[in-house]
Coordinates of C-alpha atoms in Angstrom, one line a residue:
Chain A
M30 CA -1.4 48.0 -8.0
K31 CA -4.6 49.9 -7.2
T32 CA -6.5 51.5 -10.0
G33 CA -8.5 54.7 -10.0
K34 CA -12.2 54.9 -10.7
F35 CA -11.8 56.0 -14.2
A36 CA -9.1 53.5 -15.0
H37 CA -11.3 50.7 -13.5
A38 CA -14.3 51.7 -15.6
A39 CA -12.1 51.9 -18.7
L40 CA -10.7 48.4 -18.0
V41 CA -14.3 47.0 -17.6
F42 CA -15.4 48.7 -20.8
Y43 CA -12.3 47.3 -22.6
G44 CA -13.0 43.8 -21.3
I45 CA -16.6 43.9 -22.4
L46 CA -15.5 45.1 -25.9
V47 CA -13.0 42.3 -26.3
L48 CA -15.5 39.7 -25.2
A49 CA -18.1 41.1 -27.5
F50 CA -15.6 41.0 -30.4
L51 CA -14.8 37.4 -29.7
Y52 CA -18.3 36.0 -28.9
L53 CA -20.9 38.1 -30.7
P54 CA -20.4 36.3 -34.1
L55 CA -21.0 33.0 -32.3
V56 CA -24.1 34.4 -30.6
S57 CA -25.5 35.6 -33.9
V58 CA -25.1 32.0 -35.3
G59 CA -26.9 30.8 -32.2
F60 CA -29.8 33.1 -33.0
A61 CA -29.8 32.1 -36.7
S62 CA -30.1 28.5 -35.6
V63 CA -33.4 29.1 -33.8
S64 CA -34.9 31.2 -36.5
K65 CA -38.0 29.8 -38.1
A66 CA -37.3 31.6 -41.5
R67 CA -35.6 29.6 -44.2
Y68 CA -33.2 32.5 -45.0
L69 CA -30.8 34.4 -42.8
S70 CA -32.3 37.7 -41.7
F71 CA -32.1 40.0 -38.6
P72 CA -33.9 40.8 -36.5
I73 CA -35.4 37.3 -36.1
R74 CA -39.2 37.5 -36.0
K75 CA -40.2 33.9 -35.2
Y76 CA -38.2 31.5 -33.1
S77 CA -38.2 27.7 -33.4
T78 CA -36.0 24.8 -32.3
D79 CA -37.3 22.6 -35.2
W80 CA -34.0 22.7 -37.0
Y81 CA -32.3 21.0 -34.1
G82 CA -34.8 18.1 -34.4
K83 CA -34.1 18.0 -38.1
A84 CA -30.4 18.0 -37.6
V85 CA -30.5 15.1 -35.2
E86 CA -32.8 13.1 -37.5
S87 CA -30.7 13.9 -40.7
D88 CA -28.7 11.0 -42.0
T89 CA -26.3 13.4 -43.8
V90 CA -25.6 15.3 -40.6
R91 CA -25.1 12.0 -38.7
D92 CA -22.6 10.8 -41.4
L93 CA -20.8 14.1 -41.3
L94 CA -20.6 14.1 -37.6
F95 CA -19.4 10.5 -37.6
L96 CA -16.7 11.2 -40.2
S97 CA -15.4 14.3 -38.5
L98 CA -15.4 12.5 -35.2
K99 CA -13.5 9.6 -36.8
V100 CA -10.9 11.9 -38.3
A101 CA -10.5 14.0 -35.1
G102 CA -10.3 10.9 -32.9
I103 CA -7.6 9.2 -35.0
V104 CA -5.7 12.4 -35.3
T105 CA -5.9 13.0 -31.5
L106 CA -4.6 9.5 -30.7
L107 CA -1.7 9.6 -33.2
A108 CA -0.8 13.2 -32.3
M109 CA -0.6 12.3 -28.6
V110 CA 1.7 9.3 -29.4
M111 CA 3.8 11.3 -31.9
G112 CA 3.8 14.4 -29.6
F113 CA 4.9 12.3 -26.6
F114 CA 8.0 10.8 -28.2
G115 CA 8.6 14.0 -30.2
A116 CA 8.6 16.0 -26.9
L117 CA 11.1 13.6 -25.3
A118 CA 13.4 14.2 -28.3
F119 CA 12.6 17.9 -28.3
A120 CA 13.1 18.6 -24.6
R121 CA 14.4 15.7 -22.5
Y122 CA 17.4 14.1 -24.2
Q123 CA 20.6 15.5 -25.5
W124 CA 21.4 14.3 -29.0
R125 CA 23.5 15.4 -31.9
Y126 CA 20.8 17.0 -34.2
R127 CA 18.5 18.1 -31.4
K128 CA 18.6 21.9 -32.2
L129 CA 17.9 21.2 -35.9
F130 CA 15.1 18.9 -35.0
Q131 CA 13.6 21.6 -32.7
K132 CA 13.5 24.0 -35.6
L133 CA 12.3 21.7 -38.3
I134 CA 9.5 20.0 -36.2
L135 CA 7.9 23.4 -35.6
L136 CA 8.1 24.6 -39.2
P137 CA 4.8 23.1 -40.5
I138 CA 2.9 25.2 -37.9
F139 CA 3.9 28.4 -39.7
F140 CA 3.1 27.3 -43.2
P141 CA -0.2 28.6 -44.6
Q142 CA -2.6 25.7 -44.3
T143 CA -3.9 26.2 -47.8
V144 CA -0.4 25.8 -49.2
L145 CA 0.2 22.8 -46.9
G146 CA -3.1 21.3 -48.1
L147 CA -2.2 21.9 -51.8
A148 CA 1.3 20.4 -51.3
L149 CA -0.1 17.3 -49.6
L150 CA -2.7 16.9 -52.4
M151 CA 0.0 17.1 -55.0
W152 CA 2.1 14.6 -53.1
F153 CA -0.8 12.2 -52.7
N154 CA -1.5 12.4 -56.4
A155 CA 2.2 11.9 -57.2
I156 CA 2.5 8.7 -55.1
G157 CA -0.9 7.5 -56.4
V158 CA -2.9 7.8 -53.2
I159 CA -6.6 8.6 -53.8
P160 CA -7.6 11.4 -51.4
S161 CA -10.2 10.4 -48.7
W162 CA -10.8 10.9 -45.0
K163 CA -7.6 8.8 -44.5
T164 CA -5.4 11.3 -46.4
A165 CA -7.1 14.1 -44.3
V166 CA -5.9 12.3 -41.2
V167 CA -2.3 12.5 -42.6
A168 CA -2.8 16.1 -43.6
H169 CA -4.2 17.1 -40.1
L170 CA -1.3 15.3 -38.5
V171 CA 1.3 17.2 -40.5
W172 CA 0.0 20.4 -38.9
I173 CA -1.3 19.2 -35.5
A174 CA 1.5 16.7 -34.5
P175 CA 4.1 19.6 -34.1
I176 CA 1.6 21.5 -32.0
A177 CA 1.1 18.5 -29.8
T178 CA 4.9 18.1 -29.6
L179 CA 5.2 21.7 -28.5
V180 CA 2.5 21.4 -25.8
I181 CA 4.0 18.2 -24.3
A182 CA 7.5 19.6 -24.6
I183 CA 6.5 22.5 -22.3
R184 CA 5.6 20.0 -19.7
A185 CA 8.8 17.9 -20.4
Y186 CA 11.0 21.0 -19.8
S187 CA 9.7 21.3 -16.3
F188 CA 10.5 17.7 -15.6
D189 CA 13.5 17.0 -13.2
P190 CA 15.8 14.5 -15.1
A191 CA 16.8 13.2 -11.7
L192 CA 13.4 11.6 -11.3
E193 CA 14.2 9.2 -14.2
E194 CA 17.7 8.7 -12.9
A195 CA 16.4 7.9 -9.5
A196 CA 14.0 5.3 -11.0
R197 CA 16.9 3.7 -12.9
D198 CA 19.1 3.9 -9.8
M199 CA 16.5 1.8 -7.9
G200 CA 16.5 -0.9 -10.5
A201 CA 14.0 0.2 -13.1
N202 CA 14.7 -0.7 -16.8
T203 CA 13.9 1.7 -19.6
W204 CA 10.3 0.5 -20.0
E205 CA 9.7 0.5 -16.3
T206 CA 11.1 4.1 -16.0
L207 CA 8.8 5.2 -18.9
R208 CA 5.7 3.5 -17.4
E209 CA 6.3 4.4 -13.7
V210 CA 7.8 7.9 -14.0
T211 CA 7.9 9.5 -17.5
I212 CA 4.4 8.8 -18.7
P213 CA 2.5 9.7 -15.5
L214 CA 4.5 12.9 -15.1
L215 CA 4.0 14.0 -18.7
M216 CA 0.3 12.9 -18.7
P217 CA -1.2 16.4 -18.0
G218 CA 0.8 17.6 -21.1
V219 CA -0.4 14.6 -23.2
V220 CA -4.0 15.3 -22.2
S221 CA -3.7 19.0 -23.1
A222 CA -2.1 18.1 -26.4
G223 CA -4.9 15.6 -27.1
L224 CA -7.5 18.3 -26.4
F225 CA -5.7 20.7 -28.7
A226 CA -5.4 18.0 -31.4
F227 CA -9.0 17.1 -31.3
L228 CA -10.3 20.7 -31.4
L229 CA -7.9 21.7 -34.1
S230 CA -8.8 18.7 -36.3
W231 CA -12.5 18.9 -35.5
G232 CA -12.7 22.5 -36.7
N233 CA -10.2 22.3 -39.5
F234 CA -11.4 23.5 -42.9
P235 CA -8.4 24.4 -45.3
L236 CA -6.5 21.1 -44.9
S237 CA -9.7 19.0 -45.2
L238 CA -10.9 20.9 -48.3
F239 CA -7.7 19.8 -50.2
T240 CA -7.3 16.3 -48.9
T241 CA -10.7 14.6 -48.1
G242 CA -11.4 13.9 -51.8
A243 CA -15.0 12.5 -52.2
D244 CA -15.4 12.5 -48.4
S245 CA -16.6 15.5 -46.5
T246 CA -16.1 16.7 -42.9
L247 CA -18.4 19.0 -41.0
P248 CA -16.6 22.3 -41.7
E249 CA -16.4 21.5 -45.4
W250 CA -20.2 20.8 -45.5
L251 CA -20.9 24.0 -43.6
Y252 CA -18.9 26.0 -46.1
A253 CA -20.5 24.3 -49.1
K254 CA -24.0 24.9 -47.7
M255 CA -23.2 28.6 -47.0
V256 CA -22.1 29.1 -50.6
S257 CA -25.1 27.3 -52.1
G258 CA -28.2 25.8 -50.5
Y259 CA -28.4 27.7 -47.2
S260 CA -31.0 26.6 -44.7
P261 CA -31.2 27.2 -40.9
L262 CA -29.7 23.6 -40.7
V263 CA -26.3 25.3 -41.4
P264 CA -26.2 27.4 -38.2
T265 CA -27.9 24.6 -36.3
V266 CA -25.2 22.1 -37.2
G267 CA -22.6 24.8 -36.6
M268 CA -24.0 25.3 -33.1
L269 CA -24.0 21.5 -32.4
S270 CA -20.4 21.4 -33.5
V271 CA -19.5 24.3 -31.1
A272 CA -21.4 22.5 -28.3
A273 CA -19.5 19.3 -28.9
S274 CA -16.2 21.3 -28.7
A275 CA -17.4 23.0 -25.5
V276 CA -18.4 19.7 -23.9
L277 CA -15.0 18.2 -24.7
L278 CA -13.2 21.2 -23.4
A279 CA -15.2 21.1 -20.2
L280 CA -14.4 17.4 -19.8
G281 CA -10.7 18.1 -20.4
L282 CA -10.6 20.9 -17.8
T283 CA -12.5 18.9 -15.1
A284 CA -10.8 15.6 -15.8
P285 CA -8.1 16.0 -13.1
W286 CA -10.8 16.9 -10.5
L287 CA -13.0 14.0 -11.7
L288 CA -10.2 11.5 -11.5
R289 CA -9.2 12.7 -8.0
S290 CA -12.8 12.4 -6.8
L291 CA -13.1 8.9 -8.4
R292 CA -9.9 7.8 -6.7
K293 CA -11.1 9.2 -3.3
M294 CA -14.4 7.4 -3.7
R295 CA -12.6 4.1 -4.4
S296 CA -10.2 4.4 -1.5
Chain B
M28 CA 33.6 -0.5 10.3
G29 CA 35.7 -3.2 8.6
D30 CA 39.1 -2.7 7.0
M31 CA 38.1 -4.6 4.0
P32 CA 37.3 -2.2 1.1
I33 CA 33.8 -2.7 -0.2
L34 CA 34.4 -0.4 -3.1
R35 CA 37.7 0.1 -4.9
I36 CA 38.4 2.7 -7.5
N37 CA 41.6 2.3 -9.6
A38 CA 43.0 5.0 -11.9
L39 CA 39.5 6.4 -12.6
T40 CA 39.5 9.0 -15.3
K41 CA 36.6 11.0 -16.8
T42 CA 36.9 13.4 -19.7
F43 CA 34.2 15.6 -21.3
D44 CA 35.5 16.6 -24.8
D45 CA 38.8 18.3 -24.0
F46 CA 38.1 18.8 -20.3
T47 CA 39.3 16.2 -17.8
A48 CA 37.0 16.1 -14.7
L49 CA 38.8 13.2 -13.0
H50 CA 42.6 12.5 -13.3
A51 CA 43.3 8.8 -12.7
I52 CA 42.1 8.8 -9.1
D53 CA 42.3 5.9 -6.6
L54 CA 40.0 5.4 -3.7
N55 CA 39.1 2.6 -1.2
V56 CA 35.8 2.7 0.6
H57 CA 35.7 0.5 3.7
D58 CA 32.7 -1.7 4.5
G59 CA 30.4 0.1 6.9
E60 CA 32.2 3.4 7.0
F61 CA 30.8 6.9 6.5
L62 CA 33.0 8.5 3.9
A63 CA 32.5 12.2 3.0
I64 CA 34.0 13.5 -0.2
V65 CA 34.5 17.3 0.1
G66 CA 35.7 19.9 -2.3
P67 CA 34.9 23.2 -3.8
S68 CA 32.3 23.6 -6.7
G69 CA 33.6 22.1 -9.9
C70 CA 36.3 19.9 -8.3
G71 CA 34.7 16.7 -9.8
K72 CA 32.9 15.2 -6.8
T73 CA 29.5 15.0 -8.5
T74 CA 31.1 13.4 -11.6
L75 CA 32.8 10.9 -9.2
I76 CA 29.5 9.9 -7.5
R77 CA 27.7 9.7 -10.8
L78 CA 30.4 7.3 -12.0
M79 CA 30.1 5.2 -8.8
V80 CA 26.4 4.8 -9.2
G81 CA 26.5 4.2 -12.9
M82 CA 25.0 7.4 -14.3
E83 CA 28.2 8.1 -16.2
E84 CA 30.7 5.8 -17.9
P85 CA 34.4 6.3 -17.1
S86 CA 36.8 7.2 -19.8
D87 CA 39.4 5.0 -18.2
G88 CA 40.1 3.0 -15.0
A89 CA 38.0 0.6 -13.0
I90 CA 35.4 0.4 -10.2
W91 CA 35.2 -2.7 -8.1
L92 CA 32.4 -3.6 -5.7
R93 CA 33.8 -6.4 -3.5
D94 CA 35.1 -8.8 -6.1
Q95 CA 33.0 -7.7 -9.0
R96 CA 34.0 -5.1 -11.5
I97 CA 31.0 -2.8 -11.9
D98 CA 32.1 0.2 -14.1
E99 CA 30.4 -1.5 -17.1
V100 CA 27.3 -2.6 -15.2
P101 CA 24.3 -0.4 -15.9
A102 CA 22.9 1.8 -13.0
N103 CA 19.8 -0.3 -12.6
K104 CA 21.8 -3.5 -12.1
R105 CA 24.1 -2.2 -9.4
P106 CA 23.4 -3.0 -5.7
T107 CA 23.9 0.7 -4.8
C108 CA 21.5 3.5 -4.4
M109 CA 21.7 7.3 -4.3
V110 CA 19.9 10.1 -2.5
F111 CA 19.9 12.9 -5.0
Q112 CA 20.5 16.6 -4.4
S113 CA 17.0 17.4 -5.5
L114 CA 15.8 14.2 -3.6
A115 CA 14.0 13.1 -6.8
L116 CA 10.9 12.1 -5.0
F117 CA 8.1 11.1 -7.4
P118 CA 5.5 13.9 -7.1
H119 CA 2.7 11.8 -8.6
R120 CA 3.1 9.2 -5.8
T121 CA 2.3 9.3 -2.1
V122 CA 5.0 9.0 0.6
G123 CA 4.2 5.3 1.0
Q124 CA 4.3 4.6 -2.8
N125 CA 7.6 6.4 -3.0
I126 CA 9.1 4.3 -0.3
E127 CA 7.7 1.1 -1.8
F128 CA 9.0 1.9 -5.3
P129 CA 12.2 -0.2 -5.3
L130 CA 10.2 -3.1 -3.7
K131 CA 7.5 -2.8 -6.3
L132 CA 10.1 -3.1 -9.0
R133 CA 11.3 -6.3 -7.3
K134 CA 7.7 -7.6 -7.4
V135 CA 7.4 -7.8 -3.6
P136 CA 3.8 -8.5 -2.6
A137 CA 1.7 -5.4 -1.7
A138 CA 1.2 -6.4 2.0
E139 CA 4.9 -7.0 2.5
R140 CA 5.8 -3.7 0.8
K141 CA 3.4 -1.8 3.0
A142 CA 4.8 -3.4 6.2
R143 CA 8.4 -2.5 5.2
A144 CA 7.3 1.1 4.3
L145 CA 5.7 1.5 7.7
E146 CA 8.8 0.1 9.4
L147 CA 11.0 2.6 7.5
L148 CA 8.6 5.5 8.4
A149 CA 9.1 4.5 12.0
L150 CA 12.9 4.2 11.6
L151 CA 13.0 7.7 10.1
R152 CA 10.7 9.1 12.9
L153 CA 7.8 9.9 10.5
P154 CA 4.2 9.2 11.7
E155 CA 2.4 6.2 10.3
D156 CA -0.3 8.4 8.7
Y157 CA 2.4 9.9 6.4
Y158 CA 2.1 6.7 4.4
G159 CA -0.9 8.2 2.4
K160 CA 0.4 11.8 2.3
R161 CA 1.3 13.5 -1.0
I162 CA 4.9 14.6 -1.4
D163 CA 3.9 18.3 -1.8
Q164 CA 2.3 18.1 1.7
C165 CA 5.6 17.3 3.3
S166 CA 8.1 19.8 4.7
G167 CA 11.7 20.0 3.5
G168 CA 12.9 17.9 6.4
E169 CA 10.2 15.3 6.0
R170 CA 11.0 15.0 2.3
Q171 CA 14.6 14.3 3.3
R172 CA 13.4 11.5 5.5
V173 CA 11.2 10.0 2.8
A174 CA 14.1 10.0 0.4
L175 CA 16.2 8.2 2.9
A176 CA 13.5 5.7 3.7
R177 CA 13.1 5.0 -0.1
A178 CA 16.8 4.5 -0.4
L179 CA 16.9 2.2 2.6
A180 CA 13.9 0.2 1.2
F181 CA 16.2 -0.6 -1.7
D182 CA 18.6 -2.1 0.9
P183 CA 21.8 -1.1 -1.0
E184 CA 25.3 -2.3 -0.4
I185 CA 26.4 1.3 -0.4
L186 CA 24.2 4.4 0.0
F187 CA 25.4 7.4 -1.9
F188 CA 24.4 11.0 -1.1
D189 CA 24.8 13.9 -3.5
E190 CA 24.6 17.0 -1.3
P191 CA 21.1 16.2 -0.1
L192 CA 21.1 18.8 2.7
S193 CA 22.4 21.8 0.6
A194 CA 19.0 23.4 0.1
L195 CA 17.9 23.3 3.7
D196 CA 18.1 26.1 6.3
Y197 CA 20.9 26.0 8.9
R198 CA 18.9 24.7 11.9
L199 CA 17.2 21.9 9.9
R200 CA 20.6 20.9 8.3
K201 CA 22.2 20.7 11.7
T202 CA 19.4 18.4 13.0
L203 CA 19.5 16.2 9.9
E204 CA 23.3 15.9 10.0
K205 CA 23.1 14.3 13.5
E206 CA 20.1 12.1 12.5
L207 CA 22.0 10.9 9.4
R208 CA 25.0 10.0 11.6
E209 CA 22.8 8.2 14.0
L210 CA 21.1 6.4 11.1
H211 CA 24.5 5.3 9.8
L212 CA 25.4 3.8 13.2
R213 CA 22.0 2.1 13.5
T214 CA 21.9 0.6 10.0
G215 CA 25.7 -0.2 9.8
K216 CA 25.5 0.5 6.1
T217 CA 28.3 2.0 4.0
F218 CA 27.6 5.7 3.3
V219 CA 29.4 7.8 0.8
Y220 CA 28.4 11.4 1.1
I221 CA 29.3 14.2 -1.3
T222 CA 29.2 17.8 0.0
H223 CA 30.9 21.1 -0.3
S224 CA 30.4 21.8 3.4
L225 CA 33.3 20.9 5.5
E226 CA 31.2 21.2 8.6
E227 CA 28.7 18.6 7.4
A228 CA 31.6 16.2 6.6
M229 CA 33.2 16.8 10.0
V230 CA 30.0 16.1 12.0
M231 CA 29.0 12.9 10.1
S232 CA 31.9 11.1 8.6
D233 CA 34.5 8.6 9.7
R234 CA 36.9 9.7 7.0
I235 CA 37.0 12.7 4.7
A236 CA 38.4 12.8 1.2
I237 CA 39.3 16.3 0.0
M238 CA 39.1 16.8 -3.7
R239 CA 40.6 19.6 -5.8
A240 CA 40.5 19.9 -9.6
G241 CA 39.7 16.2 -10.2
R242 CA 42.2 14.8 -7.8
F243 CA 42.3 13.7 -4.1
E244 CA 44.4 16.1 -2.0
Q245 CA 44.1 14.0 1.2
I246 CA 42.0 11.1 2.5
A247 CA 42.0 10.7 6.3
P248 CA 39.8 11.0 9.4
G249 CA 38.5 14.6 9.9
A250 CA 40.5 15.3 13.1
E251 CA 43.7 14.2 11.4
I252 CA 43.1 16.3 8.3
Y253 CA 42.3 19.3 10.5
A254 CA 45.4 18.9 12.6
R255 CA 47.8 17.7 9.9
P256 CA 46.7 18.8 6.4
S257 CA 48.9 17.6 3.6
S258 CA 48.8 20.9 1.7
T259 CA 48.1 24.6 2.2
F260 CA 44.9 24.1 0.1
V261 CA 43.7 21.5 2.6
A262 CA 44.7 23.6 5.5
E263 CA 42.8 26.6 4.2
F264 CA 39.8 24.4 3.1
M265 CA 39.5 23.0 6.6
G266 CA 38.8 26.4 8.2
E267 CA 40.6 29.5 9.3
V268 CA 44.4 29.1 9.5
N269 CA 47.6 31.0 9.9
L270 CA 50.3 30.1 7.5
F271 CA 54.0 31.1 8.0
D272 CA 56.7 30.4 5.4
V273 CA 59.5 28.9 7.7
S274 CA 62.0 28.6 4.8
A275 CA 62.2 32.5 5.0
N276 CA 63.2 32.3 8.7
A277 CA 59.5 32.1 9.8
G278 CA 58.9 35.7 9.0
D279 CA 58.0 37.5 12.3
L280 CA 57.8 34.3 14.3
T281 CA 60.3 33.7 17.2
L282 CA 61.0 30.0 17.4
S283 CA 62.6 28.6 20.6
G284 CA 63.0 25.3 22.4
R285 CA 61.5 22.3 20.6
A286 CA 60.0 24.6 17.9
A287 CA 63.4 25.8 16.9
G288 CA 64.7 22.3 16.7
Q289 CA 61.7 21.1 14.7
F290 CA 61.1 23.9 12.3
S291 CA 64.1 26.2 11.9
G292 CA 65.8 25.8 8.6
Q293 CA 63.0 23.5 7.2
Q294 CA 61.5 24.0 3.8
G295 CA 57.7 24.5 3.9
T296 CA 54.8 26.3 5.6
L297 CA 54.1 26.3 9.3
M298 CA 50.4 26.0 10.0
I299 CA 48.8 27.2 13.3
R300 CA 45.0 27.2 13.8
P301 CA 43.6 30.4 15.4
E302 CA 42.3 28.5 18.4
S303 CA 45.8 27.1 19.1
L304 CA 47.2 30.5 19.7
R305 CA 46.9 32.4 23.0
I306 CA 47.5 35.9 24.2
L307 CA 50.8 35.9 26.1
A308 CA 51.5 37.7 29.3
P309 CA 54.3 40.4 29.0
E310 CA 57.2 38.1 30.2
E311 CA 55.6 34.8 29.3
A312 CA 57.8 32.4 27.2
A313 CA 56.4 30.3 24.3
E314 CA 58.1 28.0 21.9
V315 CA 56.4 29.9 19.0
A316 CA 55.7 33.6 19.5
V317 CA 54.9 36.7 17.5
S318 CA 54.3 40.3 18.3
G319 CA 51.8 42.6 16.7
T320 CA 48.9 45.0 17.0
V321 CA 45.2 44.2 17.3
T322 CA 43.4 45.6 14.2
A323 CA 40.0 44.1 14.7
E324 CA 38.0 42.0 17.1
Y325 CA 34.9 39.8 16.4
L326 CA 32.6 38.3 19.0
L327 CA 31.7 34.7 18.3
G328 CA 29.4 33.9 21.2
S329 CA 31.5 32.3 23.9
R330 CA 34.7 33.0 21.9
I331 CA 36.3 36.1 20.6
Q332 CA 38.4 36.4 17.5
Y333 CA 41.2 39.0 17.0
A334 CA 42.9 40.1 13.7
I335 CA 46.5 41.0 14.6
T336 CA 48.9 42.6 12.2
T337 CA 52.6 41.8 12.8
A338 CA 55.6 44.1 12.3
G339 CA 56.1 42.4 8.9
D340 CA 52.6 43.4 8.0
K341 CA 51.3 39.9 8.1
S342 CA 47.7 39.3 9.3
V343 CA 47.3 36.6 12.0
T344 CA 44.0 35.4 13.4
V345 CA 43.7 34.4 17.1
E346 CA 40.6 32.8 18.6
V347 CA 40.3 32.6 22.4
L348 CA 37.6 32.2 25.1
R349 CA 36.0 35.5 26.0
E350 CA 37.4 35.4 29.5
N351 CA 40.9 35.0 28.1
G352 CA 40.6 38.1 25.8
I353 CA 42.7 41.2 26.0
D354 CA 41.9 44.4 27.8
G355 CA 41.6 47.1 25.2
G356 CA 40.4 47.0 21.6
P357 CA 42.0 47.6 18.2
G358 CA 45.4 49.4 18.4
T359 CA 46.5 47.4 21.5
P360 CA 50.0 45.8 21.1
V361 CA 50.0 42.1 21.9
R362 CA 52.2 39.1 22.0
I363 CA 50.7 35.8 20.9
G364 CA 52.1 32.3 20.9
C365 CA 51.7 28.5 21.3
G366 CA 53.6 25.3 21.9
A367 CA 55.5 23.4 19.1
S368 CA 52.9 20.6 19.3
A369 CA 50.2 23.0 18.1
C370 CA 52.1 23.6 14.9
H371 CA 52.2 21.5 11.8
L372 CA 54.8 21.8 9.1
I373 CA 53.4 21.4 5.5
A374 CA 56.3 20.4 3.3
E375 CA 54.9 21.2 -0.1
A376 CA 56.8 21.0 -3.3

């Protein structure tokens, strides 16, 4: 459909407005991270990248990054495995309680994360588990594994069941069918789910706040420093965290192209 | 084609909850034959092929491959292979890798696998450079050939086909029908082909099994089923047909000579194919004759088809060569007829 001049201008204006709404807060954090002043104030009078140097050198920041990376990494791996088999049960195979499973598996996504965090904390206390980064992994998984399942299930729904039947018909056993057909065909969904899992765990605050105990992840530290003890290190670490997410996202999006190029170079 | 059955099905039954898809059917498939199983949608032909390849378990009955009972053998342990309706080519593998798949499962060395894949590409008239092509770069016809090559790489005792040509356009389907027939003759393998298209079955197969509501109506060579159907269902399924109830004095038909002797007073339905009838000259005698008025005419290339309504208001179809057509269009009174040998009496209960 062709748009008129006025409609076209209105659409461009609307687009800019939406983008500004989404990205301006992040831009302001970016500005704050390069401010020389110790306190947050606009407009920024003196610019400096010193805080980036301090952030890289800081042991605290390094420990926080490492812990957050560890939690997100383990959550990603477990969510991919759980999501893969969950998606097969969700979308590929007919079984007696499938419909009930489909409903129950998605329910944790809709719980408020604070309530979920509180419930998990109470549960850990009840069974005598001391909260730490390990309990945070469990908490993140309760929320993220259903999302990973859903992402992989979307891929599994578009999968022709005859492909697995054909493999079996030609002599493949269950493991060979999984290895040769199911896993490769669901892999784009598994990678997407992994990306989601990492980014959701990496940036998660409410579940971590309730379940990390004495340990602390990056979002928790950012919040604590905003409430008391603010310095430009806070927006700087925030920007580094965003940059890490962006790099991972870019890697995830270009992975198929990179793999294809690599295969071509090899052959 | 040997007379020895390679596959025997005894009293095979399949039920899904309270629905019976197959009712204790029997079937023998001869070694090296091309058997087509034809029937309307929902008649149970896909259930039958899935039972034969092991994708479904029978509720009752047995399937024998030569001397081995196979109905309890899992699909991946049976020496049979199927070309699926969707072809089921692996989209993440190249043409060559698809063809090599069954060989890879058998741990055949890579060089040997490649040599066999190239051999099969040549057999299926696909260029050698298709070996490295992605499946989504192949046309519909090429994909059919790749699926066939993959199934042949498996080297099955019986090759099953589940309506693999149904999604193709008419011209390509016609070409592939002939190629499939040719391939059957060249390989000498046993082919069992499921289709709802009678035309496909007639062109390719040695025998046709007509299915209806989970039972076989008739199993015989195509020409025999066409000329001597066992029921009015088969007669109508095999193409256009004129059916006359001879128990009610043949309706408007005039029977004389051999026809009177053979069909008068019989119980059943007299079948006459439209192409067996001819337009009679005013005084011309025929063993079977009927008068009526042309109500419509349809040009079918070199032939012409007339719809004729008899005095008893029965519609009769006649198909003749254009040069043998009548002068004058709809509304023209005509007499049509044929010899007794062109008729077949269906004695149905």
